[in-house]
CSV table of N, CA and C in Angstrom, one decimal:
chain,number,residue,atom,x,y,z
L,1,MET,N,0.9,-1.2,0.0
L,1,MET,CA,0.0,0.0,0.0
L,1,MET,C,0.9,1.2,0.0
L,2,LYS,N,0.4,2.3,-0.6
L,2,LYS,CA,1.1,3.5,-0.7
L,2,LYS,C,0.3,4.7,-0.2
L,3,HIS,N,1.0,5.7,0.3
L,3,HIS,CA,0.3,6.9,0.9
L,3,HIS,C,0.5,8.0,-0.2
L,4,ILE,N,-0.7,8.5,-0.7
L,4,ILE,CA,-0.7,9.5,-1.7
L,4,ILE,C,-1.0,10.8,-1.1
L,5,THR,N,-0.2,11.8,-1.4
L,5,THR,CA,-0.5,13.2,-1.0
L,5,THR,C,-0.8,14.0,-2.2
L,6,PHE,N,-2.0,14.6,-2.2
L,6,PHE,CA,-2.5,15.3,-3.3
L,6,PHE,C,-3.1,16.6,-2.7
L,7,ALA,N,-2.4,17.8,-3.1
L,7,ALA,CA,-2.8,19.1,-2.5
L,7,ALA,C,-2.7,18.9,-0.9
L,8,ALA,N,-3.7,19.1,-0.2
L,8,ALA,CA,-3.7,19.1,1.3
L,8,ALA,C,-4.2,17.7,1.8
L,9,LYS,N,-4.5,16.8,1.0
L,9,LYS,CA,-5.1,15.5,1.4
L,9,LYS,C,-4.1,14.4,1.3
L,10,SER,N,-4.3,13.4,2.3
L,10,SER,CA,-3.5,12.2,2.3
L,10,SER,C,-4.4,11.0,2.2
L,11,LEU,N,-4.1,10.1,1.3
L,11,LEU,CA,-4.9,8.9,1.2
L,11,LEU,C,-4.0,7.7,1.0
L,12,PHE,N,-4.6,6.5,1.4
L,12,PHE,CA,-3.9,5.2,1.2
L,12,PHE,C,-4.6,4.5,0.0
L,13,VAL,N,-3.8,4.0,-0.9
L,13,VAL,CA,-4.3,3.2,-2.0
L,13,VAL,C,-3.3,2.1,-2.3
L,14,ASP,N,-3.7,1.1,-3.1
L,14,ASP,CA,-2.8,0.0,-3.4
L,14,ASP,C,-1.6,0.5,-4.2
L,15,ASP,N,-0.5,-0.2,-4.2
L,15,ASP,CA,0.7,0.2,-4.9
L,15,ASP,C,0.5,0.4,-6.4
L,16,GLU,N,-0.2,-0.5,-7.0
L,16,GLU,CA,-0.3,-0.4,-8.5
L,16,GLU,C,-1.1,0.8,-8.8
L,17,ALA,N,-2.2,1.1,-8.0
L,17,ALA,CA,-3.0,2.3,-8.3
L,17,ALA,C,-2.1,3.6,-8.2
L,18,ALA,N,-1.3,3.6,-7.1
L,18,ALA,CA,-0.5,4.8,-6.8
L,18,ALA,C,0.5,5.0,-8.0
L,19,ASP,N,1.2,3.9,-8.3
L,19,ASP,CA,2.2,4.0,-9.4
L,19,ASP,C,1.6,4.3,-10.7
L,20,THR,N,0.5,3.8,-11.1
L,20,THR,CA,-0.2,4.1,-12.3
L,20,THR,C,-0.7,5.5,-12.4
L,21,LEU,N,-1.2,6.0,-11.2
L,21,LEU,CA,-1.7,7.4,-11.1
L,21,LEU,C,-0.5,8.3,-11.4
L,22,LEU,N,0.6,8.1,-10.8
L,22,LEU,CA,1.8,9.0,-11.0
L,22,LEU,C,2.3,8.9,-12.4
L,23,GLU,N,2.3,7.7,-13.0
L,23,GLU,CA,2.8,7.6,-14.4
L,23,GLU,C,1.8,8.4,-15.3
L,24,TYR,N,0.5,8.2,-15.1
L,24,TYR,CA,-0.5,8.9,-15.9
L,24,TYR,C,-0.4,10.4,-15.7
L,25,ALA,N,-0.3,10.8,-14.5
L,25,ALA,CA,-0.2,12.3,-14.2
L,25,ALA,C,1.0,12.9,-14.9
L,26,ALA,N,2.1,12.2,-14.9
L,26,ALA,CA,3.4,12.7,-15.5
L,26,ALA,C,3.2,12.8,-17.0
L,27,LEU,N,2.6,11.8,-17.6
L,27,LEU,CA,2.3,11.9,-19.1
L,27,LEU,C,1.3,13.0,-19.5
L,28,LEU,N,0.3,13.2,-18.6
L,28,LEU,CA,-0.7,14.2,-18.9
L,28,LEU,C,0.0,15.6,-18.8
L,29,ALA,N,0.9,15.8,-17.8
L,29,ALA,CA,1.6,17.0,-17.6
L,29,ALA,C,2.5,17.3,-18.8
L,30,GLN,N,3.2,16.2,-19.2
L,30,GLN,CA,4.2,16.3,-20.3
L,30,GLN,C,3.5,16.7,-21.6
L,31,SER,N,2.3,16.3,-21.8
L,31,SER,CA,1.6,16.6,-23.1
L,31,SER,C,0.7,17.8,-23.0
L,32,GLY,N,0.6,18.4,-21.8
L,32,GLY,CA,-0.3,19.5,-21.6
L,32,GLY,C,-1.8,19.2,-21.5
L,33,ASP,N,-2.1,17.9,-21.3
L,33,ASP,CA,-3.5,17.5,-21.2
L,33,ASP,C,-4.0,17.4,-19.7
L,34,ALA,N,-5.2,17.1,-19.6
L,34,ALA,CA,-5.8,16.9,-18.2
L,34,ALA,C,-6.8,15.8,-18.2
L,35,ASP,N,-7.1,15.2,-17.1
L,35,ASP,CA,-8.1,14.2,-16.9
L,35,ASP,C,-8.5,14.1,-15.5
L,36,THR,N,-9.6,13.4,-15.2
L,36,THR,CA,-10.0,13.1,-13.8
L,36,THR,C,-10.0,11.6,-13.7
L,37,VAL,N,-9.5,11.1,-12.5
L,37,VAL,CA,-9.5,9.7,-12.2
L,37,VAL,C,-10.1,9.5,-10.8
L,38,GLU,N,-11.0,8.5,-10.7
L,38,GLU,CA,-11.5,8.2,-9.3
L,38,GLU,C,-10.8,7.0,-8.8
L,39,LEU,N,-10.4,7.0,-7.6
L,39,LEU,CA,-9.7,5.9,-6.9
L,39,LEU,C,-10.4,5.6,-5.6
L,40,ASN,N,-10.6,4.3,-5.3
L,40,ASN,CA,-11.1,3.9,-4.0
L,40,ASN,C,-9.9,4.1,-3.1
L,41,ALA,N,-10.0,4.7,-1.9
L,41,ALA,CA,-8.9,5.0,-1.0
L,41,ALA,C,-9.4,4.9,0.4
L,42,ILE,N,-8.4,5.0,1.3
L,42,ILE,CA,-8.6,5.1,2.7
L,42,ILE,C,-8.1,6.5,3.2
L,43,ASN,N,-8.9,7.3,3.8
L,43,ASN,CA,-8.5,8.6,4.2
L,43,ASN,C,-7.7,8.5,5.6
L,44,ALA,N,-7.3,9.7,6.0
L,44,ALA,CA,-6.5,9.8,7.2
L,44,ALA,C,-7.2,9.3,8.5
L,45,ASP,N,-8.6,9.3,8.4
L,45,ASP,CA,-9.4,8.8,9.6
L,45,ASP,C,-9.6,7.4,9.5
L,46,GLY,N,-9.2,6.7,8.5
L,46,GLY,CA,-9.4,5.3,8.3
L,46,GLY,C,-10.7,4.9,7.6
L,47,ASN,N,-11.4,5.8,7.0
L,47,ASN,CA,-12.6,5.6,6.3
L,47,ASN,C,-12.3,5.3,4.8
L,48,GLN,N,-13.1,4.4,4.3
L,48,GLN,CA,-13.0,4.2,2.8
L,48,GLN,C,-13.8,5.3,2.1
L,49,VAL,N,-13.1,5.8,1.1
L,49,VAL,CA,-13.7,7.0,0.4
L,49,VAL,C,-13.4,6.7,-1.1
L,50,VAL,N,-14.1,7.5,-1.9
L,50,VAL,CA,-13.8,7.5,-3.4
L,50,VAL,C,-13.3,8.9,-3.6
L,51,ALA,N,-12.0,9.0,-4.1
L,51,ALA,CA,-11.4,10.3,-4.3
L,51,ALA,C,-11.3,10.5,-5.8
L,52,THR,N,-11.6,11.7,-6.2
L,52,THR,CA,-11.5,12.1,-7.6
L,52,THR,C,-10.3,13.0,-7.7
L,53,PHE,N,-9.3,12.6,-8.5
L,53,PHE,CA,-8.1,13.4,-8.8
L,53,PHE,C,-8.2,14.1,-10.1
L,54,LEU,N,-8.0,15.4,-10.1
L,54,LEU,CA,-7.8,16.2,-11.3
L,54,LEU,C,-6.4,16.2,-11.6
L,55,LEU,N,-6.0,15.6,-12.7
L,55,LEU,CA,-4.6,15.5,-13.1
L,55,LEU,C,-4.4,16.4,-14.3
L,56,ASP,N,-3.4,17.4,-14.0
L,56,ASP,CA,-3.0,18.3,-15.1
L,56,ASP,C,-1.6,18.7,-14.8
L,57,SER,N,-1.1,19.7,-15.5
L,57,SER,CA,0.3,20.1,-15.3
L,57,SER,C,0.6,20.7,-14.0
L,58,GLY,N,-0.4,21.2,-13.3
L,58,GLY,CA,-0.2,21.8,-12.0
L,58,GLY,C,-0.6,21.0,-10.8
L,59,SER,N,-0.8,19.7,-11.0
L,59,SER,CA,-1.2,18.8,-9.9
L,59,SER,C,0.0,18.4,-9.0
L,60,PRO,N,-0.1,18.9,-7.8
L,60,PRO,CA,1.0,18.4,-6.8
L,60,PRO,C,0.7,17.0,-6.3
L,61,LEU,N,1.4,16.0,-6.8
L,61,LEU,CA,1.0,14.7,-6.4
L,61,LEU,C,2.3,13.9,-6.0
L,62,MET,N,2.2,13.2,-4.9
L,62,MET,CA,3.4,12.4,-4.4
L,62,MET,C,2.9,11.1,-3.8
L,63,ALA,N,3.6,10.0,-4.0
L,63,ALA,CA,3.3,8.7,-3.4
L,63,ALA,C,4.5,8.3,-2.6
L,64,GLU,N,4.3,7.7,-1.5
L,64,GLU,CA,5.3,7.1,-0.6
L,64,GLU,C,4.9,5.8,-0.1
L,65,THR,N,5.9,5.0,0.3
L,65,THR,CA,5.5,3.7,0.9
L,65,THR,C,5.0,3.9,2.3
L,66,THR,N,4.3,2.9,2.8
L,66,THR,CA,3.8,2.9,4.1
L,66,THR,C,3.9,1.5,4.8
L,67,THR,N,4.0,1.5,6.0
L,67,THR,CA,4.0,0.2,6.8
L,67,THR,C,2.6,-0.1,7.3
L,68,SER,N,1.6,0.6,6.8
L,68,SER,CA,0.2,0.3,7.3
L,68,SER,C,-0.2,-1.1,7.1
L,69,SER,N,-0.9,-1.7,8.0
L,69,SER,CA,-1.4,-3.0,7.8
L,69,SER,C,-2.9,-3.1,7.3
L,70,LEU,N,-3.4,-1.9,7.0
L,70,LEU,CA,-4.8,-1.9,6.4
L,70,LEU,C,-4.8,-2.5,5.0
L,71,GLU,N,-5.9,-3.1,4.7
L,71,GLU,CA,-6.1,-3.8,3.4
L,71,GLU,C,-6.5,-2.7,2.4
L,72,PRO,N,-5.8,-2.5,1.4
L,72,PRO,CA,-6.1,-1.4,0.4
L,72,PRO,C,-7.4,-1.8,-0.4
L,73,PRO,N,-8.2,-0.8,-0.7
L,73,PRO,CA,-9.4,-1.0,-1.5
L,73,PRO,C,-9.0,-1.4,-3.0
L,74,GLU,N,-9.9,-2.0,-3.6
L,74,GLU,CA,-9.7,-2.5,-5.0
L,74,GLU,C,-9.8,-1.3,-6.0
L,75,ASN,N,-8.9,-1.2,-6.9
L,75,ASN,CA,-8.9,-0.2,-7.9
L,75,ASN,C,-8.7,-0.7,-9.4
L,76,GLY,N,-9.1,-1.9,-9.6
L,76,GLY,CA,-8.8,-2.6,-10.9
L,76,GLY,C,-9.4,-1.8,-12.1
L,77,GLU,N,-10.6,-1.3,-11.9
L,77,GLU,CA,-11.2,-0.5,-13.0
L,77,GLU,C,-10.5,0.7,-13.3
L,78,ALA,N,-10.1,1.5,-12.3
L,78,ALA,CA,-9.4,2.7,-12.5
L,78,ALA,C,-8.0,2.5,-13.1
L,79,ILE,N,-7.3,1.4,-12.7
L,79,ILE,CA,-6.0,1.1,-13.2
L,79,ILE,C,-6.1,0.7,-14.7
L,80,ALA,N,-7.1,-0.1,-15.0
L,80,ALA,CA,-7.4,-0.5,-16.4
L,80,ALA,C,-7.6,0.7,-17.3
L,81,TYR,N,-8.4,1.7,-16.8
L,81,TYR,CA,-8.7,2.9,-17.5
L,81,TYR,C,-7.4,3.7,-17.8
L,82,MET,N,-6.6,3.9,-16.7
L,82,MET,CA,-5.4,4.7,-16.9
L,82,MET,C,-4.4,4.0,-17.8
L,83,ARG,N,-4.3,2.6,-17.7
L,83,ARG,CA,-3.4,1.9,-18.6
L,83,ARG,C,-3.8,2.0,-20.0
L,84,THR,N,-5.1,1.9,-20.3
L,84,THR,CA,-5.6,2.1,-21.6
L,84,THR,C,-5.3,3.5,-22.2
L,85,GLU,N,-5.5,4.5,-21.4
L,85,GLU,CA,-5.2,5.9,-21.8
L,85,GLU,C,-3.7,6.0,-22.0
L,86,ILE,N,-2.9,5.5,-21.2
L,86,ILE,CA,-1.5,5.6,-21.3
L,86,ILE,C,-1.1,4.9,-22.6
L,87,GLY,N,-1.6,3.7,-22.9
L,87,GLY,CA,-1.2,3.0,-24.1
L,87,GLY,C,-1.7,3.6,-25.4
L,88,HIS,N,-2.9,4.1,-25.4
L,88,HIS,CA,-3.5,4.7,-26.6
L,88,HIS,C,-3.0,6.1,-26.9
L,89,ALA,N,-3.2,7.0,-25.9
L,89,ALA,CA,-2.9,8.4,-26.1
L,89,ALA,C,-1.5,8.8,-26.0
L,90,PHE,N,-0.7,8.0,-25.2
L,90,PHE,CA,0.7,8.4,-24.9
L,90,PHE,C,1.7,7.5,-25.4
L,91,SER,N,1.4,6.5,-26.3
L,91,SER,CA,2.4,5.5,-26.7
L,91,SER,C,3.6,6.2,-27.3
L,92,ALA,N,3.5,7.3,-28.0
L,92,ALA,CA,4.6,8.0,-28.6
L,92,ALA,C,5.6,8.5,-27.5
L,93,LEU,N,5.1,8.8,-26.3
L,93,LEU,CA,5.9,9.3,-25.3
L,93,LEU,C,6.6,8.3,-24.4
L,94,LEU,N,6.2,7.0,-24.6
L,94,LEU,CA,6.7,5.9,-23.8
L,94,LEU,C,8.0,5.4,-24.4
L,95,PRO,N,9.0,5.0,-23.6
L,95,PRO,CA,10.1,4.3,-24.2
L,95,PRO,C,9.7,3.0,-24.9
L,96,ASP,N,10.4,2.6,-25.9
L,96,ASP,CA,10.0,1.4,-26.7
L,96,ASP,C,9.7,0.2,-25.8
L,97,GLU,N,10.6,-0.1,-24.9
L,97,GLU,CA,10.4,-1.3,-24.0
L,97,GLU,C,9.1,-1.2,-23.3
L,98,GLN,N,8.8,-0.1,-22.7
L,98,GLN,CA,7.6,0.1,-21.9
L,98,GLN,C,6.4,0.0,-22.8
L,99,HIS,N,6.4,0.5,-24.0
L,99,HIS,CA,5.3,0.4,-24.9
L,99,HIS,C,5.0,-1.0,-25.3
L,100,ARG,N,6.1,-1.8,-25.6
L,100,ARG,CA,5.9,-3.2,-25.9
L,100,ARG,C,5.3,-4.0,-24.8
L,101,SER,N,5.7,-3.7,-23.5
L,101,SER,CA,5.2,-4.5,-22.4
L,101,SER,C,3.7,-4.3,-22.2
L,102,ARG,N,3.1,-3.2,-22.7
L,102,ARG,CA,1.7,-2.9,-22.5
L,102,ARG,C,0.8,-3.5,-23.6
L,103,ASP,N,1.4,-3.9,-24.7
L,103,ASP,CA,0.6,-4.5,-25.8
L,103,ASP,C,0.1,-5.9,-25.5
C-alpha cells in the first residue's frame, strides 16, 4: 500500500494504483492534457472513500511507501482505464520497451 499526498489531502491506495496514477499524471503534464480519475482509497481517519483526482500540469502529487497493515481497496477498473489511456494516447511518449510491455 502507498500513501498518496494530493494538495492538502493524504490517502492510502494500493501500490499499483499509486504507481499508475503517478505515471499517468506525468504523461498528462508532459503533453499539456488533463483528466480526472476516481480511486477507492482510505483517508487519514481510516474511512473508505472515493477520491477524484484532477490530473493536469499543475497537480501536486506524491506517493510514498507505508507500513500500514490496512487492506487497500480495489482499484482494478481505474487502473485499467489509466493503462488504456497511457497505451493509446501516450504511446509515442513511452520508451520502446515500456510500450511493448503494455501491448
